[in-house]
């Protein structure tokens, strides 16, 4: 008895008849799937599918490394001739978009101009297309001369593009390729129609600080409200990767009133903040978010950093956010469990890293400002308005109207006496150094095992000096276990006394100075254990 029933036999027979039309061969199961897929595409796009199928055959040869340059130019010419007048249409389709991208990559100057000329009228539409936005980005990378035309195409639509996942990527590329004047023009689309009353969009400076200086109190409130309104859907969607968004968030947090600052902080506290920490503007905004958040928001931020702590600590801008968290989060048990625990396996790399050492020195010597550059110290100072925002209690969004939201600074409010945290910094550092992760003891063991390398490093030698003082003097009544502290001091002495390693250290530019500094520090600030 044959299985499958009458319907199955009819369908099987139809495939056999289809096979007969293809030369009398029976189709395999995979071939049947391909046949059905081709038939579906033919039915969906009867006009473009035959064209795409032909172009893909040429593209398969074009993309091979073994194809010569002359053959590639010939294939590009054939593809462009076949698709002339329909390039913009094909750019928005999955497979065809790859073909056009390859034409830009392998074509000559004239062929690229032909492609770009057909794409120009549709740039805005393609920027929001799942496949077409890749082609728009390729146009910018292959022809910088098209930047002005592309900026004109997106003018007036920047905010809408930033609300779109594909459009946001295109705007980010445009922003990075633009000069300072063009960047100001892109950002000004967040400021609302009042900008046209305060400045000439074509010639005047469009920095938010300059505009707010010339604005009346009503215009100032309108501009800040407009920025907040435009940013809200972008933050709600989590589309905060674009550099322009980082810049606008920083501007809002710098000039808005405590109510708006806290609302923005509530939206960003959590996983979204990770997207901000990799740029200068983003790290400044993220620091203000940390300061303006309440204890619950800071807890979300700390948990969101799990798995990324070591990377952030080693980055130019990421370490700034980590310094903020170490300084303001009062729940040191959580910080020790999530942040410090991830630092311990990479202590050696942090000691030798220009930015990672600052995280360790902040814990070892919280009162010494010399290890933190002035620009970073300015970021670590939250300011009055942010301090007020962290202490502000706002009603929930369900209970408040947008019109009642405090977006303009209240000149009569007094922010003196407010603090963004409760515990003193030194207390937090003590609890983190001698907590469950045993950071101080682990750091001593790490430095003891790599004493020569640390002494010869301009960054590691600074960590050694402060760790030496902690070993000799203790830290706020806490001391590193005697075995670990003794092994650390013995390793430093051995690194200098040993004939081979001592010559290496003393002949090194940084090593000789590090030894001298350790002796001076031990004698003047410590108990002279190492100096003796």
PDB file of C-alpha atoms in Angstrom, residues 277-419:
ATOM      1  CA  UNK A 277      30.717  54.937  26.741  1.00  0.00           C
ATOM      2  CA  UNK A 278      32.895  54.584  23.619  1.00  0.00           C
ATOM      3  CA  UNK A 279      32.890  58.256  22.501  1.00  0.00           C
ATOM      4  CA  UNK A 280      33.987  61.458  24.233  1.00  0.00           C
ATOM      5  CA  UNK A 281      30.546  63.066  24.133  1.00  0.00           C
ATOM      6  CA  UNK A 282      28.897  59.780  25.046  1.00  0.00           C
ATOM      7  CA  UNK A 283      31.118  59.182  28.076  1.00  0.00           C
ATOM      8  CA  UNK A 284      30.406  62.710  29.359  1.00  0.00           C
ATOM      9  CA  UNK A 285      26.683  62.103  28.923  1.00  0.00           C
ATOM     10  CA  UNK A 286      26.950  58.677  30.571  1.00  0.00           C
ATOM     11  CA  UNK A 287      28.756  60.213  33.552  1.00  0.00           C
ATOM     12  CA  UNK A 288      25.922  62.703  34.015  1.00  0.00           C
ATOM     13  CA  UNK A 289      23.411  59.861  33.742  1.00  0.00           C
ATOM     14  CA  UNK A 290      25.254  57.991  36.516  1.00  0.00           C
ATOM     15  CA  UNK A 291      25.278  61.102  38.704  1.00  0.00           C
ATOM     16  CA  UNK A 292      21.619  61.971  38.020  1.00  0.00           C
ATOM     17  CA  UNK A 293      20.290  58.439  38.587  1.00  0.00           C
ATOM     18  CA  UNK A 294      18.917  57.251  41.898  1.00  0.00           C
ATOM     19  CA  UNK A 295      20.189  54.140  43.702  1.00  0.00           C
ATOM     20  CA  UNK A 296      17.910  51.871  41.676  1.00  0.00           C
ATOM     21  CA  UNK A 297      19.105  53.349  38.367  1.00  0.00           C
ATOM     22  CA  UNK A 298      22.764  53.008  39.345  1.00  0.00           C
ATOM     23  CA  UNK A 299      22.175  49.389  40.269  1.00  0.00           C
ATOM     24  CA  UNK A 300      20.808  48.771  36.742  1.00  0.00           C
ATOM     25  CA  UNK A 301      23.855  50.451  35.227  1.00  0.00           C
ATOM     26  CA  UNK A 302      26.284  48.343  37.270  1.00  0.00           C
ATOM     27  CA  UNK A 303      24.500  45.129  36.279  1.00  0.00           C
ATOM     28  CA  UNK A 304      24.450  46.190  32.616  1.00  0.00           C
ATOM     29  CA  UNK A 305      28.259  46.477  32.669  1.00  0.00           C
ATOM     30  CA  UNK A 306      28.645  42.832  33.631  1.00  0.00           C
ATOM     31  CA  UNK A 307      30.915  41.139  31.110  1.00  0.00           C
ATOM     32  CA  UNK A 308      32.246  44.468  29.775  1.00  0.00           C
ATOM     33  CA  UNK A 309      34.105  45.868  32.788  1.00  0.00           C
ATOM     34  CA  UNK A 310      37.666  45.016  31.717  1.00  0.00           C
ATOM     35  CA  UNK A 311      37.101  46.416  28.225  1.00  0.00           C
ATOM     36  CA  UNK A 312      35.624  49.650  29.596  1.00  0.00           C
ATOM     37  CA  UNK A 313      38.471  50.046  32.094  1.00  0.00           C
ATOM     38  CA  UNK A 314      41.039  49.896  29.260  1.00  0.00           C
ATOM     39  CA  UNK A 315      39.306  52.396  26.973  1.00  0.00           C
ATOM     40  CA  UNK A 316      40.035  56.087  26.548  1.00  0.00           C
ATOM     41  CA  UNK A 317      36.439  57.108  27.300  1.00  0.00           C
ATOM     42  CA  UNK A 318      34.994  53.987  28.913  1.00  0.00           C
ATOM     43  CA  UNK A 319      37.213  54.190  32.004  1.00  0.00           C
ATOM     44  CA  UNK A 320      35.683  57.590  32.864  1.00  0.00           C
ATOM     45  CA  UNK A 321      32.261  56.008  33.370  1.00  0.00           C
ATOM     46  CA  UNK A 322      33.832  53.292  35.520  1.00  0.00           C
ATOM     47  CA  UNK A 323      35.497  55.953  37.686  1.00  0.00           C
ATOM     48  CA  UNK A 324      32.094  57.603  38.158  1.00  0.00           C
ATOM     49  CA  UNK A 325      30.493  54.347  39.275  1.00  0.00           C
ATOM     50  CA  UNK A 326      33.305  53.573  41.731  1.00  0.00           C
ATOM     51  CA  UNK A 327      32.886  57.045  43.203  1.00  0.00           C
ATOM     52  CA  UNK A 328      29.099  57.378  43.562  1.00  0.00           C
ATOM     53  CA  UNK A 329      27.547  53.918  43.992  1.00  0.00           C
ATOM     54  CA  UNK A 330      27.036  53.391  47.730  1.00  0.00           C
ATOM     55  CA  UNK A 331      26.274  49.667  47.393  1.00  0.00           C
ATOM     56  CA  UNK A 332      29.910  48.508  47.530  1.00  0.00           C
ATOM     57  CA  UNK A 333      28.845  44.866  47.914  1.00  0.00           C
ATOM     58  CA  UNK A 334      27.219  44.997  44.460  1.00  0.00           C
ATOM     59  CA  UNK A 335      30.160  46.913  42.943  1.00  0.00           C
ATOM     60  CA  UNK A 336      32.617  44.407  44.406  1.00  0.00           C
ATOM     61  CA  UNK A 337      30.572  41.464  43.158  1.00  0.00           C
ATOM     62  CA  UNK A 338      30.059  42.779  39.601  1.00  0.00           C
ATOM     63  CA  UNK A 339      32.772  45.318  38.743  1.00  0.00           C
ATOM     64  CA  UNK A 340      35.790  44.555  40.950  1.00  0.00           C
ATOM     65  CA  UNK A 341      35.428  40.811  40.482  1.00  0.00           C
ATOM     66  CA  UNK A 342      35.909  41.257  36.707  1.00  0.00           C
ATOM     67  CA  UNK A 343      38.947  43.491  37.199  1.00  0.00           C
ATOM     68  CA  UNK A 344      40.921  40.887  39.176  1.00  0.00           C
ATOM     69  CA  UNK A 345      41.742  38.503  36.246  1.00  0.00           C
ATOM     70  CA  UNK A 346      43.114  41.405  34.176  1.00  0.00           C
ATOM     71  CA  UNK A 347      45.090  43.270  36.848  1.00  0.00           C
ATOM     72  CA  UNK A 348      48.415  43.030  35.016  1.00  0.00           C
ATOM     73  CA  UNK A 349      46.940  44.434  31.796  1.00  0.00           C
ATOM     74  CA  UNK A 350      45.275  47.245  33.738  1.00  0.00           C
ATOM     75  CA  UNK A 351      48.524  48.194  35.513  1.00  0.00           C
ATOM     76  CA  UNK A 352      50.340  48.490  32.176  1.00  0.00           C
ATOM     77  CA  UNK A 353      47.486  50.336  30.455  1.00  0.00           C
ATOM     78  CA  UNK A 354      47.362  54.130  30.291  1.00  0.00           C
ATOM     79  CA  UNK A 355      43.674  54.233  31.213  1.00  0.00           C
ATOM     80  CA  UNK A 356      43.350  51.052  33.249  1.00  0.00           C
ATOM     81  CA  UNK A 357      45.925  52.279  35.782  1.00  0.00           C
ATOM     82  CA  UNK A 358      43.650  55.246  36.599  1.00  0.00           C
ATOM     83  CA  UNK A 359      40.933  52.881  37.834  1.00  0.00           C
ATOM     84  CA  UNK A 360      43.379  51.152  40.198  1.00  0.00           C
ATOM     85  CA  UNK A 361      44.989  54.403  41.355  1.00  0.00           C
ATOM     86  CA  UNK A 362      41.556  55.858  42.086  1.00  0.00           C
ATOM     87  CA  UNK A 363      41.057  53.018  44.570  1.00  0.00           C
ATOM     88  CA  UNK A 364      44.587  53.004  45.994  1.00  0.00           C
ATOM     89  CA  UNK A 365      44.938  56.789  46.342  1.00  0.00           C
ATOM     90  CA  UNK A 366      41.482  58.437  46.204  1.00  0.00           C
ATOM     91  CA  UNK A 367      42.749  61.717  47.681  1.00  0.00           C
ATOM     92  CA  UNK A 368      45.533  62.246  45.104  1.00  0.00           C
ATOM     93  CA  UNK A 369      44.330  64.215  42.100  1.00  0.00           C
ATOM     94  CA  UNK A 370      47.648  64.040  40.228  1.00  0.00           C
ATOM     95  CA  UNK A 371      46.787  60.660  38.695  1.00  0.00           C
ATOM     96  CA  UNK A 372      43.537  61.892  37.109  1.00  0.00           C
ATOM     97  CA  UNK A 373      43.844  64.434  34.237  1.00  0.00           C
ATOM     98  CA  UNK A 374      42.071  67.749  34.659  1.00  0.00           C
ATOM     99  CA  UNK A 375      39.552  67.094  31.863  1.00  0.00           C
ATOM    100  CA  UNK A 376      38.533  63.811  33.541  1.00  0.00           C
ATOM    101  CA  UNK A 377      38.301  65.515  36.952  1.00  0.00           C
ATOM    102  CA  UNK A 378      35.872  68.028  35.449  1.00  0.00           C
ATOM    103  CA  UNK A 379      33.648  65.170  34.240  1.00  0.00           C
ATOM    104  CA  UNK A 380      33.808  63.533  37.674  1.00  0.00           C
ATOM    105  CA  UNK A 381      32.416  66.726  39.237  1.00  0.00           C
ATOM    106  CA  UNK A 382      28.639  66.410  38.770  1.00  0.00           C
ATOM    107  CA  UNK A 383      27.717  70.061  39.232  1.00  0.00           C
ATOM    108  CA  UNK A 384      24.760  71.613  41.000  1.00  0.00           C
ATOM    109  CA  UNK A 385      21.976  70.807  38.555  1.00  0.00           C
ATOM    110  CA  UNK A 386      22.916  67.150  38.254  1.00  0.00           C
ATOM    111  CA  UNK A 387      23.189  66.875  42.037  1.00  0.00           C
ATOM    112  CA  UNK A 388      19.690  68.307  42.321  1.00  0.00           C
ATOM    113  CA  UNK A 389      18.453  65.871  39.678  1.00  0.00           C
ATOM    114  CA  UNK A 390      19.767  62.893  41.663  1.00  0.00           C
ATOM    115  CA  UNK A 391      17.918  64.140  44.756  1.00  0.00           C
ATOM    116  CA  UNK A 392      14.732  65.084  42.879  1.00  0.00           C
ATOM    117  CA  UNK A 393      11.572  63.051  43.235  1.00  0.00           C
ATOM    118  CA  UNK A 394       9.411  63.271  40.140  1.00  0.00           C
ATOM    119  CA  UNK A 395       5.933  61.806  39.635  1.00  0.00           C
ATOM    120  CA  UNK A 396       5.672  58.916  37.209  1.00  0.00           C
ATOM    121  CA  UNK A 397       5.007  59.649  33.548  1.00  0.00           C
ATOM    122  CA  UNK A 398       1.469  58.346  33.947  1.00  0.00           C
ATOM    123  CA  UNK A 399       0.768  60.949  36.603  1.00  0.00           C
ATOM    124  CA  UNK A 400       2.386  63.938  34.923  1.00  0.00           C
ATOM    125  CA  UNK A 401       1.770  65.923  31.770  1.00  0.00           C
ATOM    126  CA  UNK A 402       4.519  66.967  29.396  1.00  0.00           C
ATOM    127  CA  UNK A 403       3.524  70.592  29.917  1.00  0.00           C
ATOM    128  CA  UNK A 404       4.282  70.265  33.636  1.00  0.00           C
ATOM    129  CA  UNK A 405       7.712  68.725  33.118  1.00  0.00           C
ATOM    130  CA  UNK A 406      10.445  70.969  34.499  1.00  0.00           C
ATOM    131  CA  UNK A 407      12.611  71.456  31.408  1.00  0.00           C
ATOM    132  CA  UNK A 408      13.856  74.935  32.218  1.00  0.00           C
ATOM    133  CA  UNK A 409      16.262  75.684  35.019  1.00  0.00           C
ATOM    134  CA  UNK A 410      14.656  77.009  38.164  1.00  0.00           C
ATOM    135  CA  UNK A 411      16.817  79.993  39.028  1.00  0.00           C
ATOM    136  CA  UNK A 412      15.442  80.182  42.542  1.00  0.00           C
ATOM    137  CA  UNK A 413      16.304  76.637  43.568  1.00  0.00           C
ATOM    138  CA  UNK A 414      19.340  76.258  45.793  1.00  0.00           C
ATOM    139  CA  UNK A 415      21.454  73.184  45.090  1.00  0.00           C
ATOM    140  CA  UNK A 416      23.991  73.773  47.865  1.00  0.00           C
ATOM    141  CA  UNK A 417      24.458  70.984  50.353  1.00  0.00           C
ATOM    142  CA  UNK A 418      23.225  68.284  48.010  1.00  0.00           C
ATOM    143  CA  UNK A 419      25.347  65.222  47.285  1.00  0.00           C
TER     144      UNK A 419
END
